Amino acid sequence: DAHAHKAVPPPKIVAKAAKDDAAFAPKGHGDKTSVSTGGKPDWVDGEDNRFTRVRYLCAVGVAKDRAAADNAGFAAISRIFSAQVASSSKDTLSAYTKTGAPPLETQSSDVANEVKTDSVQVGVEIMAAWSDADKAFYTLACLERPRAEARLNDSLVESDGRVGTFLSNAQKVDKAERVRLLGRALSALVQREAINAQLRIVDAEGIGKPSPYAPGDVSSALEAAVDALRVGVVVQGAYDSDLRSALLEGLTHHGYKM
């Protein structure tokens, strides 16, 4: 069940610098945390009492210069969320088992790929930095769980509201508009499940917030609406036969009954 799935929050990870790490750094980030030297801090290899796992999700970035170490830490946390969103999207789409409706999966997959982790990433900060005797830099990037959890819960409430509105309005319109609104409800629900996947990472117990709407139910309603909508195509003029064939092929591919 995609709703009740419990994720075990990942332990702190250590990430070496990679070429694309800079893309994950928050806008306006600078080297605001001073670099310590001397003995190795507890947070490099273990847990620092100031940044406990219960309150923070952390990653250690390692590089030959400070900026690259910061970026490695930001990137490591971002990739945790990206991987979980991808996994959640796959689980959610598995609820759409009707083989006769491939466009529904295509549509939902496209929406899931657009889910961003910006709302979470904005809260990631460099909490500490250290340089060893070999001049390697280590930085501790952390996300404060309670703040991120509050932002994600707000996003879930908003998403549930959108889904509910689309489903309610779909009961009051004609067949064509019903298909459109149910499609939007399904897209919003897939986005909602991706946000919930992020919440399961942020929550110290790995628990998300169930949705009042089941993906399988919304998918079934949309498939039924598509089945009930039959489309006819009339083309007149030059190349009418070729154009009609192309239109029929495209509409059939998108699930419409001709």
Short mmCIF file of C-alpha atoms in Angstrom, two decimals:
data_model
loop_
_atom_site.label_atom_id
_atom_site.label_comp_id
_atom_site.label_asym_id
_atom_site.label_seq_id
_atom_site.Cartn_x
_atom_site.Cartn_y
_atom_site.Cartn_z
CA ASP A 1 0.00 0.00 0.00
CA ALA A 2 1.58 3.24 -1.16
CA HIS A 3 -0.24 5.17 1.58
CA ALA A 4 0.84 3.17 4.62
CA HIS A 5 4.37 2.35 3.50
CA LYS A 6 6.91 3.07 6.21
CA ALA A 7 10.35 4.21 5.15
CA VAL A 8 13.38 3.78 7.34
CA PRO A 9 15.17 7.14 7.32
CA PRO A 10 18.70 6.70 5.98
CA PRO A 11 21.64 7.10 8.33
CA LYS A 12 24.05 9.97 7.87
CA ILE A 13 26.05 9.43 4.71
CA VAL A 14 29.52 10.51 3.62
CA ALA A 15 29.74 11.75 0.03
CA LYS A 16 32.81 12.58 -2.01
CA ALA A 17 32.60 15.45 -4.47
CA ALA A 18 31.11 14.75 -7.92
CA LYS A 19 30.98 16.88 -11.08
CA ASP A 20 27.30 17.81 -10.86
CA ASP A 21 27.16 18.60 -7.13
CA ALA A 22 27.02 22.37 -7.60
CA ALA A 23 23.54 22.07 -9.13
CA PHE A 24 22.16 20.97 -5.75
CA ALA A 25 23.47 23.90 -3.70
CA PRO A 26 20.75 26.33 -2.51
CA LYS A 27 20.68 29.68 -4.26
CA GLY A 28 22.63 32.34 -2.41
CA HIS A 29 24.66 29.81 -0.46
CA GLY A 30 28.06 30.96 0.69
CA ASP A 31 30.81 29.74 3.00
CA LYS A 32 29.18 31.13 6.15
CA THR A 33 30.47 28.46 8.54
CA SER A 34 34.07 28.78 9.68
CA VAL A 35 36.42 25.85 9.12
CA SER A 36 37.89 24.21 12.22
CA THR A 37 41.21 22.37 12.35
CA GLY A 38 42.88 20.12 14.87
CA GLY A 39 41.22 16.96 16.18
CA LYS A 40 38.59 15.22 14.08
CA PRO A 41 35.06 16.25 15.13
CA ASP A 42 32.58 13.57 16.20
CA TRP A 43 30.28 14.32 13.27
CA VAL A 44 32.84 13.21 10.65
CA ASP A 45 32.61 9.51 11.48
CA GLY A 46 29.77 9.31 13.99
CA GLU A 47 27.04 11.37 15.62
CA ASP A 48 27.53 14.72 17.25
CA ASN A 49 25.24 15.40 20.22
CA ARG A 50 24.45 18.80 18.70
CA PHE A 51 23.09 17.24 15.51
CA THR A 52 21.23 14.12 16.59
CA ARG A 53 19.57 11.82 14.06
CA VAL A 54 16.19 12.40 15.70
CA ARG A 55 16.27 16.12 14.92
CA TYR A 56 18.48 16.30 11.83
CA LEU A 57 19.00 14.48 8.55
CA CYS A 58 22.69 14.99 7.76
CA ALA A 59 25.33 14.20 5.16
CA VAL A 60 29.08 14.81 5.21
CA GLY A 61 30.63 16.26 2.06
CA VAL A 62 34.30 15.56 1.39
CA ALA A 63 36.47 17.37 -1.18
CA LYS A 64 39.79 19.08 -1.80
CA ASP A 65 38.24 22.55 -1.45
CA ARG A 66 35.55 24.02 0.75
CA ALA A 67 32.98 24.88 -1.90
CA ALA A 68 33.11 21.41 -3.42
CA ALA A 69 32.71 19.82 0.02
CA ASP A 70 29.63 21.98 0.70
CA ASN A 71 28.13 21.02 -2.66
CA ALA A 72 28.79 17.33 -2.04
CA GLY A 73 26.84 17.51 1.22
CA PHE A 74 23.91 19.32 -0.39
CA ALA A 75 23.89 16.87 -3.30
CA ALA A 76 23.94 13.81 -1.02
CA ILE A 77 20.80 14.92 0.80
CA SER A 78 19.05 15.89 -2.43
CA ARG A 79 19.74 12.47 -3.95
CA ILE A 80 18.19 10.75 -0.93
CA PHE A 81 14.92 12.54 -1.66
CA SER A 82 15.14 12.06 -5.43
CA ALA A 83 15.60 8.31 -5.05
CA GLN A 84 12.67 8.02 -2.65
CA VAL A 85 10.39 10.08 -4.92
CA ALA A 86 11.27 7.85 -7.88
CA SER A 87 10.55 4.72 -5.83
CA SER A 88 7.26 6.11 -4.55
CA SER A 89 6.16 7.07 -8.07
CA LYS A 90 6.83 3.53 -9.24
CA ASP A 91 4.82 2.11 -6.33
CA THR A 92 1.94 4.49 -6.97
CA LEU A 93 1.81 3.73 -10.69
CA SER A 94 1.68 0.01 -9.92
CA ALA A 95 -1.85 0.64 -8.64
CA TYR A 96 -2.94 1.31 -12.22
CA THR A 97 -3.26 -2.30 -13.29
CA LYS A 98 -5.67 -1.99 -16.21
CA THR A 99 -3.59 -2.91 -19.24
CA GLY A 100 -5.93 -1.11 -21.63
CA ALA A 101 -4.98 2.36 -20.40
CA PRO A 102 -1.28 3.00 -21.06
CA PRO A 103 -1.77 6.77 -21.45
CA LEU A 104 -2.75 7.00 -17.79
CA GLU A 105 0.61 5.63 -16.75
CA THR A 106 2.42 7.90 -19.20
CA GLN A 107 0.59 10.95 -17.93
CA SER A 108 1.17 10.10 -14.27
CA SER A 109 4.84 9.26 -14.80
CA ASP A 110 5.42 12.61 -16.48
CA VAL A 111 3.85 14.42 -13.55
CA ALA A 112 5.86 12.46 -11.00
CA ASN A 113 9.07 13.34 -12.79
CA GLU A 114 8.23 17.02 -12.36
CA VAL A 115 8.04 16.82 -8.55
CA LYS A 116 10.81 18.94 -7.10
CA THR A 117 12.50 18.79 -3.72
CA ASP A 118 13.07 22.56 -3.55
CA SER A 119 10.69 23.00 -0.60
CA VAL A 120 12.83 20.60 1.40
CA GLN A 121 16.23 21.60 0.05
CA VAL A 122 15.72 25.23 1.05
CA GLY A 123 16.09 24.12 4.67
CA VAL A 124 19.47 22.37 4.25
CA GLU A 125 22.34 24.22 5.90
CA ILE A 126 26.05 23.69 6.45
CA MET A 127 26.28 23.24 10.21
CA ALA A 128 30.02 22.62 10.59
CA ALA A 129 33.23 22.38 8.57
CA TRP A 130 36.63 20.85 9.26
CA SER A 131 39.95 20.50 7.43
CA ASP A 132 42.38 17.68 8.21
CA ALA A 133 46.18 17.64 8.08
CA ASP A 134 46.09 16.74 4.38
CA LYS A 135 44.00 19.84 3.62
CA ALA A 136 40.91 17.80 2.76
CA PHE A 137 37.67 19.56 3.64
CA TYR A 138 34.74 17.96 5.43
CA THR A 139 31.41 19.77 5.79
CA LEU A 140 28.26 18.72 7.61
CA ALA A 141 25.07 19.48 5.67
CA CYS A 142 21.90 19.06 7.73
CA LEU A 143 18.16 19.38 7.32
CA GLU A 144 16.18 20.13 10.47
CA ARG A 145 13.40 17.55 10.45
CA PRO A 146 10.61 19.44 12.31
CA ARG A 147 10.78 22.46 10.00
CA ALA A 148 10.87 20.35 6.84
CA GLU A 149 8.04 18.18 8.16
CA ALA A 150 5.86 21.26 8.72
CA ARG A 151 6.44 22.46 5.15
CA LEU A 152 5.67 19.06 3.67
CA ASN A 153 2.51 18.66 5.76
CA ASP A 154 1.30 22.01 4.44
CA SER A 155 1.97 20.80 0.89
CA LEU A 156 0.00 17.59 1.54
CA VAL A 157 -3.01 19.53 2.83
CA GLU A 158 -2.90 21.69 -0.30
CA SER A 159 -2.60 18.65 -2.57
CA ASP A 160 -5.50 16.85 -0.89
CA GLY A 161 -7.60 19.95 -1.39
CA ARG A 162 -6.82 20.01 -5.12
CA VAL A 163 -7.62 16.33 -5.54
CA GLY A 164 -10.91 16.70 -3.68
CA THR A 165 -11.93 19.72 -5.76
CA PHE A 166 -11.20 17.96 -9.05
CA LEU A 167 -13.13 14.84 -7.99
CA SER A 168 -16.11 16.87 -6.77
CA ASN A 169 -16.29 18.98 -9.91
CA ALA A 170 -15.99 15.88 -12.11
CA GLN A 171 -19.42 14.78 -10.89
CA LYS A 172 -21.12 17.93 -12.24
CA VAL A 173 -19.92 18.13 -15.85
CA ASP A 174 -20.28 16.44 -19.24
CA LYS A 175 -18.32 13.36 -20.30
CA ALA A 176 -15.43 15.18 -21.97
CA GLU A 177 -14.90 17.58 -19.07
CA ARG A 178 -15.20 14.69 -16.62
CA VAL A 179 -12.26 12.95 -18.29
CA ARG A 180 -10.19 16.13 -18.09
CA LEU A 181 -10.94 16.75 -14.40
CA LEU A 182 -10.33 13.14 -13.38
CA GLY A 183 -7.04 13.27 -15.26
CA ARG A 184 -6.05 16.36 -13.28
CA ALA A 185 -7.12 14.65 -10.05
CA LEU A 186 -4.91 11.68 -10.89
CA SER A 187 -1.96 13.93 -11.71
CA ALA A 188 -2.39 15.85 -8.45
CA LEU A 189 -2.59 12.58 -6.53
CA VAL A 190 0.65 11.28 -8.03
CA GLN A 191 2.33 14.54 -7.02
CA ARG A 192 0.85 14.17 -3.57
CA GLU A 193 2.28 10.68 -3.17
CA ALA A 194 5.73 11.99 -4.15
CA ILE A 195 5.50 14.67 -1.46
CA ASN A 196 4.48 12.01 1.04
CA ALA A 197 7.58 10.03 0.09
CA GLN A 198 9.68 13.01 1.14
CA LEU A 199 7.78 13.25 4.41
CA ARG A 200 8.63 9.63 5.19
CA ILE A 201 12.31 10.54 4.92
CA VAL A 202 11.97 13.62 7.09
CA ASP A 203 9.92 11.89 9.79
CA ALA A 204 12.26 10.33 12.35
CA GLU A 205 10.10 7.19 12.42
CA GLY A 206 9.79 6.99 8.65
CA ILE A 207 6.00 7.44 8.66
CA GLY A 208 4.06 9.50 6.14
CA LYS A 209 0.53 10.90 6.09
CA PRO A 210 -2.13 8.73 4.39
CA SER A 211 -4.24 10.31 1.68
CA PRO A 212 -8.04 10.24 1.86
CA TYR A 213 -8.03 9.31 -1.83
CA ALA A 214 -6.74 5.95 -3.12
CA PRO A 215 -4.78 6.09 -6.41
CA GLY A 216 -6.43 2.90 -7.62
CA ASP A 217 -9.93 4.32 -7.10
CA VAL A 218 -9.15 7.55 -8.96
CA SER A 219 -7.49 5.61 -11.77
CA SER A 220 -10.52 3.32 -12.11
CA ALA A 221 -12.86 6.31 -12.25
CA LEU A 222 -10.77 7.90 -14.97
CA GLU A 223 -10.60 4.70 -16.98
CA ALA A 224 -14.37 4.33 -16.73
CA ALA A 225 -14.85 7.94 -17.87
CA VAL A 226 -12.59 7.35 -20.86
CA ASP A 227 -14.51 4.18 -21.75
CA ALA A 228 -17.77 6.14 -21.64
CA LEU A 229 -16.44 8.84 -23.95
CA ARG A 230 -16.50 7.94 -27.63
CA VAL A 231 -14.96 10.33 -30.15
CA GLY A 232 -15.79 10.62 -33.84
CA VAL A 233 -13.48 12.22 -36.40
CA VAL A 234 -14.66 13.85 -39.63
CA VAL A 235 -12.01 15.38 -41.92
CA GLN A 236 -12.66 17.13 -45.24
CA GLY A 237 -10.23 18.61 -47.70
CA ALA A 238 -6.81 17.81 -49.13
CA TYR A 239 -5.09 14.76 -47.65
CA ASP A 240 -8.21 14.08 -45.59
CA SER A 241 -7.57 10.33 -45.46
CA ASP A 242 -4.01 10.67 -44.19
CA LEU A 243 -4.98 13.35 -41.67
CA ARG A 244 -7.91 11.29 -40.40
CA SER A 245 -5.70 8.24 -39.94
CA ALA A 246 -3.14 10.28 -38.01
CA LEU A 247 -5.83 11.79 -35.76
CA LEU A 248 -7.38 8.40 -35.08
CA GLU A 249 -4.00 6.92 -34.20
CA GLY A 250 -3.18 9.77 -31.85
CA LEU A 251 -6.54 9.72 -30.08
CA THR A 252 -6.47 5.94 -29.72
CA HIS A 253 -2.97 6.13 -28.26
CA HIS A 254 -4.30 8.54 -25.63
CA GLY A 255 -7.01 6.10 -24.60
CA TYR A 256 -10.06 7.45 -26.40
CA LYS A 257 -12.66 5.07 -27.85
CA MET A 258 -13.32 5.77 -31.52
#
